[in-house]
PDB file of C-alpha atoms in Angstrom:
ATOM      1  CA  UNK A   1     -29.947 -10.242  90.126  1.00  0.00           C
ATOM      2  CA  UNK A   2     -28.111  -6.923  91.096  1.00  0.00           C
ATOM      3  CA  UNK A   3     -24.387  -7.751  91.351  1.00  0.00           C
ATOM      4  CA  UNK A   4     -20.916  -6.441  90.563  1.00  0.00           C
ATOM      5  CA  UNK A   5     -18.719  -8.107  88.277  1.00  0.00           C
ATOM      6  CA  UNK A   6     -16.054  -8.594  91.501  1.00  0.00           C
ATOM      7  CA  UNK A   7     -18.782 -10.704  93.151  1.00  0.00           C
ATOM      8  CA  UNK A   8     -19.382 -12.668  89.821  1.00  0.00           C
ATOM      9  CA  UNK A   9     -16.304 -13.571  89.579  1.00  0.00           C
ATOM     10  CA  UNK A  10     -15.487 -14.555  92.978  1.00  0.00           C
ATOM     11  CA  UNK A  11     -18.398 -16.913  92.573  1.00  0.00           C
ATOM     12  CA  UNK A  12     -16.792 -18.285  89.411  1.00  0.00           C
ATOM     13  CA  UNK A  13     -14.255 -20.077  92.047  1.00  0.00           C
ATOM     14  CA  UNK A  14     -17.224 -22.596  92.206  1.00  0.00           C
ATOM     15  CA  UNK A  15     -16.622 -23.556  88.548  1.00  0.00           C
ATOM     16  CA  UNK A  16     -13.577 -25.783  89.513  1.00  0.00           C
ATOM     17  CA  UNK A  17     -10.939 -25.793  86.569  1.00  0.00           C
ATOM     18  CA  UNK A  18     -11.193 -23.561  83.542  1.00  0.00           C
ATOM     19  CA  UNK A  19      -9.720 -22.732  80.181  1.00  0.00           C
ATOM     20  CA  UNK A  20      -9.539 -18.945  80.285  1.00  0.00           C
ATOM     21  CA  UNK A  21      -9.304 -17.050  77.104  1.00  0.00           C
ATOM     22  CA  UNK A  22      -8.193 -14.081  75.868  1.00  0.00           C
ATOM     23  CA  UNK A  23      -7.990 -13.077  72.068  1.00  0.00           C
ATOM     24  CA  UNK A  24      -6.290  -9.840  70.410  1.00  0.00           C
ATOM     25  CA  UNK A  25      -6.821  -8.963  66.830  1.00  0.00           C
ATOM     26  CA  UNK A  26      -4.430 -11.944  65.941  1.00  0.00           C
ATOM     27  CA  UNK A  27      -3.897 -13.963  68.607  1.00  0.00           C
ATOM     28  CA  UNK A  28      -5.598 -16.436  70.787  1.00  0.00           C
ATOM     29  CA  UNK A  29      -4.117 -17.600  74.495  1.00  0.00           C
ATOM     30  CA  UNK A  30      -5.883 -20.074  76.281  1.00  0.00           C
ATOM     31  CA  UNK A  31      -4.811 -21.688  79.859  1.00  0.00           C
ATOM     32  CA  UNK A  32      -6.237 -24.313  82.164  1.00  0.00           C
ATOM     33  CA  UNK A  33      -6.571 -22.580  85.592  1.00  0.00           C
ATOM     34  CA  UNK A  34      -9.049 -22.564  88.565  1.00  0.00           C
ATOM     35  CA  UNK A  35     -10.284 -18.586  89.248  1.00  0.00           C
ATOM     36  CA  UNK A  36      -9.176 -18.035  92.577  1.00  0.00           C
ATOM     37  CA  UNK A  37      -7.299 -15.738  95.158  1.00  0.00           C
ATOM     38  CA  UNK A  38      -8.137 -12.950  93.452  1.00  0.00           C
ATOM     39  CA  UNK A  39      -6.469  -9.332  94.055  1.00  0.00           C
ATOM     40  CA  UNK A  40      -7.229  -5.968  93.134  1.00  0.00           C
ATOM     41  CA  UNK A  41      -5.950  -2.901  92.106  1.00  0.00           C
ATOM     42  CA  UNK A  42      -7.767   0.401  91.322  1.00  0.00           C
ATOM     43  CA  UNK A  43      -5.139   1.758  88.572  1.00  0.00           C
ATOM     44  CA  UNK A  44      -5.412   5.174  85.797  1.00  0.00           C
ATOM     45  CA  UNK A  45      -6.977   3.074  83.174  1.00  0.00           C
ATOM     46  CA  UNK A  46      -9.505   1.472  85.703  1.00  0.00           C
ATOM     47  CA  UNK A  47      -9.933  -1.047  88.539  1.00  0.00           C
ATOM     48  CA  UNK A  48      -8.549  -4.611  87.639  1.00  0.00           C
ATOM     49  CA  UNK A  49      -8.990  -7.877  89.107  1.00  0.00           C
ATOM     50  CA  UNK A  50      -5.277  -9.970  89.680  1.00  0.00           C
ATOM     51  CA  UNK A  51      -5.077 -13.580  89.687  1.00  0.00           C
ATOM     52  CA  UNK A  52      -1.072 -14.596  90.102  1.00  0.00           C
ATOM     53  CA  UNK A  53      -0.601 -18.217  89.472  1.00  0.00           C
ATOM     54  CA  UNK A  54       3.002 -19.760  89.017  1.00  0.00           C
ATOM     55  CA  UNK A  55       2.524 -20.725  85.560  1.00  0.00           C
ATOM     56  CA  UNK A  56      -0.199 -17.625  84.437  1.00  0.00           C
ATOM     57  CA  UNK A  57      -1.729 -14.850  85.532  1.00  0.00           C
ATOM     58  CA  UNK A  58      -4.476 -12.815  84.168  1.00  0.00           C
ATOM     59  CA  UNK A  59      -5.936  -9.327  84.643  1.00  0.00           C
ATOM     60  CA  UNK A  60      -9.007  -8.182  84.034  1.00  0.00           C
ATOM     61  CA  UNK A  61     -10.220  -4.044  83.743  1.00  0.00           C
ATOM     62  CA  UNK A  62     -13.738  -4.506  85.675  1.00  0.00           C
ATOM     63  CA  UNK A  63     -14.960  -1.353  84.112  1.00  0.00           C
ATOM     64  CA  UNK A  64     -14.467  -2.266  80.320  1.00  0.00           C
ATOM     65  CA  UNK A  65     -17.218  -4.970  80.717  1.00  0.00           C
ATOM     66  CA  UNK A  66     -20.622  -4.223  79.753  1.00  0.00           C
ATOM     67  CA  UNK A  67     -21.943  -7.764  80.066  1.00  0.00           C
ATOM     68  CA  UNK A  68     -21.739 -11.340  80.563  1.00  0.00           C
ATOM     69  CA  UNK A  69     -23.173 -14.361  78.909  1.00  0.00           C
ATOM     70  CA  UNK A  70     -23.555 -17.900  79.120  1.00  0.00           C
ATOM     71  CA  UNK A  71     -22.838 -19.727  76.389  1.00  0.00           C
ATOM     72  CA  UNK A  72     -23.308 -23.329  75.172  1.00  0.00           C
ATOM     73  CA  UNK A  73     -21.670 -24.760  72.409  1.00  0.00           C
ATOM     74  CA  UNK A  74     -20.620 -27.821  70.161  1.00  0.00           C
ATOM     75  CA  UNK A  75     -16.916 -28.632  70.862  1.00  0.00           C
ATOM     76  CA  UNK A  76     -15.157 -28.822  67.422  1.00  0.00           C
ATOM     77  CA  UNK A  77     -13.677 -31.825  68.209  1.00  0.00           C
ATOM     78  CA  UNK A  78     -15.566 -34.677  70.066  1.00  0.00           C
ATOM     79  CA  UNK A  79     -19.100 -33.762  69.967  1.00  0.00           C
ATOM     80  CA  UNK A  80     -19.947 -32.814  73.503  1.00  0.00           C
ATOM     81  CA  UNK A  81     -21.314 -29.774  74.952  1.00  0.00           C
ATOM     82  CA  UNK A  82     -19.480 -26.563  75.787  1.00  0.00           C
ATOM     83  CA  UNK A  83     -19.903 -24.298  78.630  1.00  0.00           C
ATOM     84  CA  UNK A  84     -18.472 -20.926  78.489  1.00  0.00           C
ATOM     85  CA  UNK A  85     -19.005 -17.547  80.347  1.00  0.00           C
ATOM     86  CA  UNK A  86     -18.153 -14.400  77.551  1.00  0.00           C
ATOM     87  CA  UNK A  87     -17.165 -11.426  79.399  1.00  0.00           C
ATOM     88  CA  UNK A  88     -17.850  -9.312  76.506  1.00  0.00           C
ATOM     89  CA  UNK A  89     -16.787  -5.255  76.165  1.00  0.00           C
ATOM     90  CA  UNK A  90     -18.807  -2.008  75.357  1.00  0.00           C
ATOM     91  CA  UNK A  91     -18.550  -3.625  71.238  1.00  0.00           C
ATOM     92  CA  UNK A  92     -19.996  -6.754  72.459  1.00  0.00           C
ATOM     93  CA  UNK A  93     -16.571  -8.623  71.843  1.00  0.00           C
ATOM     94  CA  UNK A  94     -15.139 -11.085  74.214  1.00  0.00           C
ATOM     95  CA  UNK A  95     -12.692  -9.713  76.474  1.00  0.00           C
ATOM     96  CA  UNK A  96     -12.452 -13.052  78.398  1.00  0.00           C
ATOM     97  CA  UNK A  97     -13.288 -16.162  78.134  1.00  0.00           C
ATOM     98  CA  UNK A  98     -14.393 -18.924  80.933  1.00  0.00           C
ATOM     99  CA  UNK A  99     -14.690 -22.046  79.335  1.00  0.00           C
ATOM    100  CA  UNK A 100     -15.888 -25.376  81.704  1.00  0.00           C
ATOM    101  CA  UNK A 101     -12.426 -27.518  81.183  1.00  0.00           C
ATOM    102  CA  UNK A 102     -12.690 -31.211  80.476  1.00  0.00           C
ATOM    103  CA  UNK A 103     -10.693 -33.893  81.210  1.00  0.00           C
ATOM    104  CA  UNK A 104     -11.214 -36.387  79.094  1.00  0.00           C
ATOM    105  CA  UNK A 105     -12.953 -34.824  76.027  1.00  0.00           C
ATOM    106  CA  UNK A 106     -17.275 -34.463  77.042  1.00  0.00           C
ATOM    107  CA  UNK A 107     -16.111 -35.370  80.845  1.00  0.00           C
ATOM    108  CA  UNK A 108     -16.318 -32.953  83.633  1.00  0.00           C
ATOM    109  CA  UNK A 109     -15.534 -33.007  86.816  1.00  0.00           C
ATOM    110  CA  UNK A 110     -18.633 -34.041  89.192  1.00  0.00           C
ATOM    111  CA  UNK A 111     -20.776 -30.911  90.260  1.00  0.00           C
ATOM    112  CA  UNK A 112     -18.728 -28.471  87.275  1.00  0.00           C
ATOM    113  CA  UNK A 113     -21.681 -28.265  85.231  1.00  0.00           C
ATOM    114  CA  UNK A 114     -24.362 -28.100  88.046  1.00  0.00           C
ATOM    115  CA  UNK A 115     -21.894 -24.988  89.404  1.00  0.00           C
ATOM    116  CA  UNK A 116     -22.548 -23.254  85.807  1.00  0.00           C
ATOM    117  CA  UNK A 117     -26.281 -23.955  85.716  1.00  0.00           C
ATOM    118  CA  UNK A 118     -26.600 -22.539  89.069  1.00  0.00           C
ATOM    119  CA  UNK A 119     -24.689 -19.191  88.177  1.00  0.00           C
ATOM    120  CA  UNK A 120     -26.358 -18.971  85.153  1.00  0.00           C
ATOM    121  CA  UNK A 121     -29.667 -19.633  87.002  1.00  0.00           C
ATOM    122  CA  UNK A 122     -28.619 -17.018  89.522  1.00  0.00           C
ATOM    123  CA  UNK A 123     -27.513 -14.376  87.099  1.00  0.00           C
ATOM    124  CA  UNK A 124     -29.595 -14.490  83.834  1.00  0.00           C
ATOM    125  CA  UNK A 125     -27.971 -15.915  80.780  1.00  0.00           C
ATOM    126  CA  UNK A 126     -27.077 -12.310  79.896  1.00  0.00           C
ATOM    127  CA  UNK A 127     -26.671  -9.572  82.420  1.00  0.00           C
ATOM    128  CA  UNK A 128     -25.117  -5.970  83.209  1.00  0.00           C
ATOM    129  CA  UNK A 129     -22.858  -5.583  86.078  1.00  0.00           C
ATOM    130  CA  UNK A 130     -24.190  -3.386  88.665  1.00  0.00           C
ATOM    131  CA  UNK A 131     -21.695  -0.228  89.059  1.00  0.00           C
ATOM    132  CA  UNK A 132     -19.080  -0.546  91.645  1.00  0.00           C
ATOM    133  CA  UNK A 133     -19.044   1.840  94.442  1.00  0.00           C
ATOM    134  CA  UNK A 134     -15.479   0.895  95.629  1.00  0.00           C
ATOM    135  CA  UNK A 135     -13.293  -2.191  95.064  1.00  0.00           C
TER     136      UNK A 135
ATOM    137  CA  UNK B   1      17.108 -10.107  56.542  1.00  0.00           C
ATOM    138  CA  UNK B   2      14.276 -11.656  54.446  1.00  0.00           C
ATOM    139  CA  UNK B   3      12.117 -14.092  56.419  1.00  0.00           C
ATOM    140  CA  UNK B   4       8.995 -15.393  57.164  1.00  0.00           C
ATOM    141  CA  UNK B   5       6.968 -14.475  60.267  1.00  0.00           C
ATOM    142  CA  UNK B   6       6.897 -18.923  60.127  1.00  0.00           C
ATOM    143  CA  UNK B   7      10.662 -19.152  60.134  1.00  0.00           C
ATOM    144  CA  UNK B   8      11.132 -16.750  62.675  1.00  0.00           C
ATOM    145  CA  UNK B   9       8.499 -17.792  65.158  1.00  0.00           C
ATOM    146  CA  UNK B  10      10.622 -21.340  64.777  1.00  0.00           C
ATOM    147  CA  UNK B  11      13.791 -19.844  65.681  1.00  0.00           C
ATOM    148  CA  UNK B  12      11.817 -18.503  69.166  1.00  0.00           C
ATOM    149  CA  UNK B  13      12.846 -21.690  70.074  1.00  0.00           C
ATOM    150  CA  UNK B  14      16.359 -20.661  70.833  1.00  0.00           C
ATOM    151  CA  UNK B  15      14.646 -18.627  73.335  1.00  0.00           C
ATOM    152  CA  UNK B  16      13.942 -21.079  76.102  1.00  0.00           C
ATOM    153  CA  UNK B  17      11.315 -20.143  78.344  1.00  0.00           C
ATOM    154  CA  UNK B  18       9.249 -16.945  77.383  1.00  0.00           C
ATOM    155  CA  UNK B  19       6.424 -15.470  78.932  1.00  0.00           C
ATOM    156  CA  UNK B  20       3.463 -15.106  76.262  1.00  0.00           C
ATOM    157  CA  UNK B  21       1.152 -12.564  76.788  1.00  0.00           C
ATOM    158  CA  UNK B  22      -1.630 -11.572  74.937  1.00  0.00           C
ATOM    159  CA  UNK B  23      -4.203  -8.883  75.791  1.00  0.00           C
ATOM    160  CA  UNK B  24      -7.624  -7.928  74.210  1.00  0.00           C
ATOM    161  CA  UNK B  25      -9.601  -4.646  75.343  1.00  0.00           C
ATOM    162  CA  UNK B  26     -10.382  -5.352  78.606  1.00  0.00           C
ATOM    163  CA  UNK B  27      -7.898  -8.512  79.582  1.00  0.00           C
ATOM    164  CA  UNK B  28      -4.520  -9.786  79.546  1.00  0.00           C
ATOM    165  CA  UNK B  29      -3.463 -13.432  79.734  1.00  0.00           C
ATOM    166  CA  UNK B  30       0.031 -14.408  80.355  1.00  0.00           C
ATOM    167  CA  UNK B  31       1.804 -17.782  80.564  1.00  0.00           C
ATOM    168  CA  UNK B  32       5.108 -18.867  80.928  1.00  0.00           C
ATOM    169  CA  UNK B  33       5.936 -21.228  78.279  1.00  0.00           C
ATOM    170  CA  UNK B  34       7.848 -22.293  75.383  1.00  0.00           C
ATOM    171  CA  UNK B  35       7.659 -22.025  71.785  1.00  0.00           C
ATOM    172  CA  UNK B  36       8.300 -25.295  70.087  1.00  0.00           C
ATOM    173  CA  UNK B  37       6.542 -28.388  68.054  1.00  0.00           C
ATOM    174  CA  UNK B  38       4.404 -25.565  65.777  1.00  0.00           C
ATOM    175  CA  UNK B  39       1.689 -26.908  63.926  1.00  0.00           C
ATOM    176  CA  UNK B  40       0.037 -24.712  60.748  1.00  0.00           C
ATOM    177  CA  UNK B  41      -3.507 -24.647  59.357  1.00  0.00           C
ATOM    178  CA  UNK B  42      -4.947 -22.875  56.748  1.00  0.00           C
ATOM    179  CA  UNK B  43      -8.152 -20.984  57.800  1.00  0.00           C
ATOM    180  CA  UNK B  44     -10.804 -18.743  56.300  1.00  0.00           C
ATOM    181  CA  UNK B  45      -9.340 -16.001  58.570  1.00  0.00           C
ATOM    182  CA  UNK B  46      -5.619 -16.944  57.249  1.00  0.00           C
ATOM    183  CA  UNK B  47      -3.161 -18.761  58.074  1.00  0.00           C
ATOM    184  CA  UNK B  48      -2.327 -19.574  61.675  1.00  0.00           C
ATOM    185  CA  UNK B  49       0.372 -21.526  63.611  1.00  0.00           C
ATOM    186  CA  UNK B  50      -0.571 -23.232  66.582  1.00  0.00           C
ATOM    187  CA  UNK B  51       0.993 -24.626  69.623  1.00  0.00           C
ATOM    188  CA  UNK B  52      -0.915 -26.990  72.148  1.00  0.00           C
ATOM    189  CA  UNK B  53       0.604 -27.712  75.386  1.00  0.00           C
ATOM    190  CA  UNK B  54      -0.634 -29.633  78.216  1.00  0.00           C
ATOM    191  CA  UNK B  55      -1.313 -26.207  80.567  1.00  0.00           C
ATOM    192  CA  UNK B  56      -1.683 -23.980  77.634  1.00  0.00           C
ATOM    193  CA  UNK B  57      -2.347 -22.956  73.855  1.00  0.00           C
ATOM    194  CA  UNK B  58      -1.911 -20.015  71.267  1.00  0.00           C
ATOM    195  CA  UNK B  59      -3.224 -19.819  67.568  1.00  0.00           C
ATOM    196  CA  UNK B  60      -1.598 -16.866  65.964  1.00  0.00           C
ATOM    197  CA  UNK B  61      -2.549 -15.305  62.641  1.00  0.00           C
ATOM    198  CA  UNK B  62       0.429 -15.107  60.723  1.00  0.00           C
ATOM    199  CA  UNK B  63      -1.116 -13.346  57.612  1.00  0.00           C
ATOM    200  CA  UNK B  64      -2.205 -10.425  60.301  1.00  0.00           C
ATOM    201  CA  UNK B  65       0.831  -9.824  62.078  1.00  0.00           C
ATOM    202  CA  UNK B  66       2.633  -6.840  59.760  1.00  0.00           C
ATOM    203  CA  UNK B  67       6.031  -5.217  62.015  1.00  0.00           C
ATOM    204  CA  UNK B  68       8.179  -7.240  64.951  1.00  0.00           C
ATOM    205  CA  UNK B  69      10.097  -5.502  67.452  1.00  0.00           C
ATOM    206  CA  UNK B  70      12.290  -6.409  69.658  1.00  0.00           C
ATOM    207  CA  UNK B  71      12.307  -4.277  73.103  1.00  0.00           C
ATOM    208  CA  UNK B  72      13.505  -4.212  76.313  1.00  0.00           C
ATOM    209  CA  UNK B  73      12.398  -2.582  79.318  1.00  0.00           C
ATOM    210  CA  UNK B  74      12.675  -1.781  83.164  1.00  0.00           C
ATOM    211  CA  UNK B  75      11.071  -4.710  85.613  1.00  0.00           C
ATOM    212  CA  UNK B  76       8.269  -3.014  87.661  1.00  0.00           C
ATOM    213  CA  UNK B  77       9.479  -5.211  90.430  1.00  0.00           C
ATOM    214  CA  UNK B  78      12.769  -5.511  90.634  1.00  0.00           C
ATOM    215  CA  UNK B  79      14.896  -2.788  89.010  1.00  0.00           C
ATOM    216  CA  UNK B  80      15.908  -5.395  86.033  1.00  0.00           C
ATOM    217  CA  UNK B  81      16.057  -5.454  82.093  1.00  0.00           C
ATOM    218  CA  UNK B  82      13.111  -7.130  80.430  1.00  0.00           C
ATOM    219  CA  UNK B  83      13.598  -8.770  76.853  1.00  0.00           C
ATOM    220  CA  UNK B  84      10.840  -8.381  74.543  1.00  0.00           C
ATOM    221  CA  UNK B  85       9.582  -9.294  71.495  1.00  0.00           C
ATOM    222  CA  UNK B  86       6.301  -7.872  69.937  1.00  0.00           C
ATOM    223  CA  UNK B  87       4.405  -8.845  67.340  1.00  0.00           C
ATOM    224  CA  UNK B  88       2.630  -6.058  65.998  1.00  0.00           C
ATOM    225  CA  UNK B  89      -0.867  -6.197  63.668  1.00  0.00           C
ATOM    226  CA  UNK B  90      -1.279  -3.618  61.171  1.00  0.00           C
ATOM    227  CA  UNK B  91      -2.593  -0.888  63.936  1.00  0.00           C
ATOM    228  CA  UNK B  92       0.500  -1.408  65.679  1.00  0.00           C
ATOM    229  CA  UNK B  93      -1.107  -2.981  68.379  1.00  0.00           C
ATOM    230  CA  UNK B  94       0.972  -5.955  70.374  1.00  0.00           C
ATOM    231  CA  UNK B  95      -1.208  -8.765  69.090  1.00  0.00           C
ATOM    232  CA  UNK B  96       0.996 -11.334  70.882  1.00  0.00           C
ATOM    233  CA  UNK B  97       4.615 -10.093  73.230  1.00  0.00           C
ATOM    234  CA  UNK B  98       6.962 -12.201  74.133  1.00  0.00           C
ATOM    235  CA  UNK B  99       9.096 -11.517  76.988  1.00  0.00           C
ATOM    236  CA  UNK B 100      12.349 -13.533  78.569  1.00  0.00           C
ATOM    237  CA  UNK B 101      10.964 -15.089  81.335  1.00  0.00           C
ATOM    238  CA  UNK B 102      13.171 -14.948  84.346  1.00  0.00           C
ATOM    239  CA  UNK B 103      13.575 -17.211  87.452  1.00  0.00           C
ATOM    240  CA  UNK B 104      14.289 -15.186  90.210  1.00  0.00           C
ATOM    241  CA  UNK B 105      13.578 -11.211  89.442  1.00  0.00           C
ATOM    242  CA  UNK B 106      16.569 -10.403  86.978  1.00  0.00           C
ATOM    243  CA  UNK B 107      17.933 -13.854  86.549  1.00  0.00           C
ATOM    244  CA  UNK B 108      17.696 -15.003  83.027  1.00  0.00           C
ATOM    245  CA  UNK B 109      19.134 -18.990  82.129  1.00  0.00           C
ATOM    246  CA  UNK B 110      22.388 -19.051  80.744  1.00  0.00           C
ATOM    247  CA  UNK B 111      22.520 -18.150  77.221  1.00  0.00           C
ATOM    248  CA  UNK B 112      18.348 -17.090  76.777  1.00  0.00           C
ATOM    249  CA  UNK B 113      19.611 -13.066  76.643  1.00  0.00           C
ATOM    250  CA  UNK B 114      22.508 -13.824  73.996  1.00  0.00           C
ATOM    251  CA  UNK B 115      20.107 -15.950  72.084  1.00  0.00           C
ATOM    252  CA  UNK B 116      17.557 -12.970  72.128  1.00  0.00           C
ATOM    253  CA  UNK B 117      20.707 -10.374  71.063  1.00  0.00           C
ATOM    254  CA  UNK B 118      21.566 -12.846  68.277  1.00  0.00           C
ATOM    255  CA  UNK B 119      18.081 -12.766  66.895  1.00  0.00           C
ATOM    256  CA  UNK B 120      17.640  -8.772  67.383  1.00  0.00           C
ATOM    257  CA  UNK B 121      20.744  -8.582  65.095  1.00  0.00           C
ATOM    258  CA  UNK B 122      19.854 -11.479  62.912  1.00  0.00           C
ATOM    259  CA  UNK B 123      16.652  -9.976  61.888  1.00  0.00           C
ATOM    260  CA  UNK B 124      16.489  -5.834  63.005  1.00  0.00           C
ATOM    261  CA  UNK B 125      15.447  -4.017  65.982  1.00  0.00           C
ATOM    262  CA  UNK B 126      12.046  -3.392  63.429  1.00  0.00           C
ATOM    263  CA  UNK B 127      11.344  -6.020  60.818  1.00  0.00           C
ATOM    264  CA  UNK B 128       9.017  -6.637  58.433  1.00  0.00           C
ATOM    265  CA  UNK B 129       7.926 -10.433  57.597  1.00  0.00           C
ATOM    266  CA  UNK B 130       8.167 -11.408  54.239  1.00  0.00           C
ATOM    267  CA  UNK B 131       4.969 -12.661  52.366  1.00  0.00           C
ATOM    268  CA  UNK B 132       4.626 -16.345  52.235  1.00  0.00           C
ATOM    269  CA  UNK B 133       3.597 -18.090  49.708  1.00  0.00           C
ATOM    270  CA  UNK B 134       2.697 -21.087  51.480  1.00  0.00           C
ATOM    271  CA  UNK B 135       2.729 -22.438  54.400  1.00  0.00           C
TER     272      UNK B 135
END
């Protein structure tokens, strides 16, 4: 499918609560947070995607990612299944990550993991952003 | 002063409520949190304090962390001084900041910018951790 990353992750508002992820080259920040009211702003270094929440906020540089996968996994603790989305830079690392946030540990929230199957169905377990024209 | 990047991290408690940011190369995460109840763990990658909150969580890789600095700054919005405190990897990259956070634009609780002074002068506008030996 032939999308832009903006329209990926509007969709992602479908995914209900998340823990989103960033890492730097020592550190790792994680937050439970829903992907929604999105903003944007076309700025030197690129065009970013705003999310303002009262307790976070995250933004994104749209044109730094190459590609995104879906990802499942073994949690460490609890042995249930993991669903992430890796928005992953020109290097292949993970920029972001959208991790499928539990409640109890192994228990979603009805119609979560149906909403990831169905973007992953939609989008190809790895795919390239189509080039924006404009934000 | 000769200290520990562990002992200093637990005297970011005087701090009071912080905003944590952390960015990678194409995203930055910030929360508003605190710093307190630090857990450590030994890792193949080093050695790492943690913090797990209800909303939030950081992991922080003390043995790659080599210069903090303390900085402050103009607001964007709002025309007021920002309070800062970087911790820098061995690029000199901000691996993890963390910044005052204020209530409304400029307003700081009582007490959170003298407590930030007191550690600039406790421990150098630059500092280098000393090695641990353990954790």
């Amino acid at each position: 499918m032939t999308a832009t990353l903006k329209e990926f992750l509007e969709a992602c508002e479908t995914l209900g609560l998340l823990r989103l992820i960033v890492t730097s080259s020592a550190a790792v920040l994680e937050v439970r947070g829903t992907i929604q009211n999105l903003f944007y702003a076309e700025l030197p270094k690129g065009r970013y995607a705003n999310l303002h929440q009262e307790l976070y906020e995250f933004h994104l540089n749209l044109d730094k990612i190459a590609q995104v996968k879906f990802e499942t996994g073994v949690a460490k603790r609890g042995n249930f299944t993991t669903y992430a989305i890796r928005l992953l830079d020109e290097q292949g690392e993970s920029a972001l990550s959208l991790f499928l946030q539990w409640g109890k540990p192994g228990e979603y929230a009805p119609g979560q993991v149906e909403a990831w199957q169905a973007l992953k169905q939609q989008y190809g377990e790895i795919w390239q952003p189509a080039p924006m024209a404009a934000l």
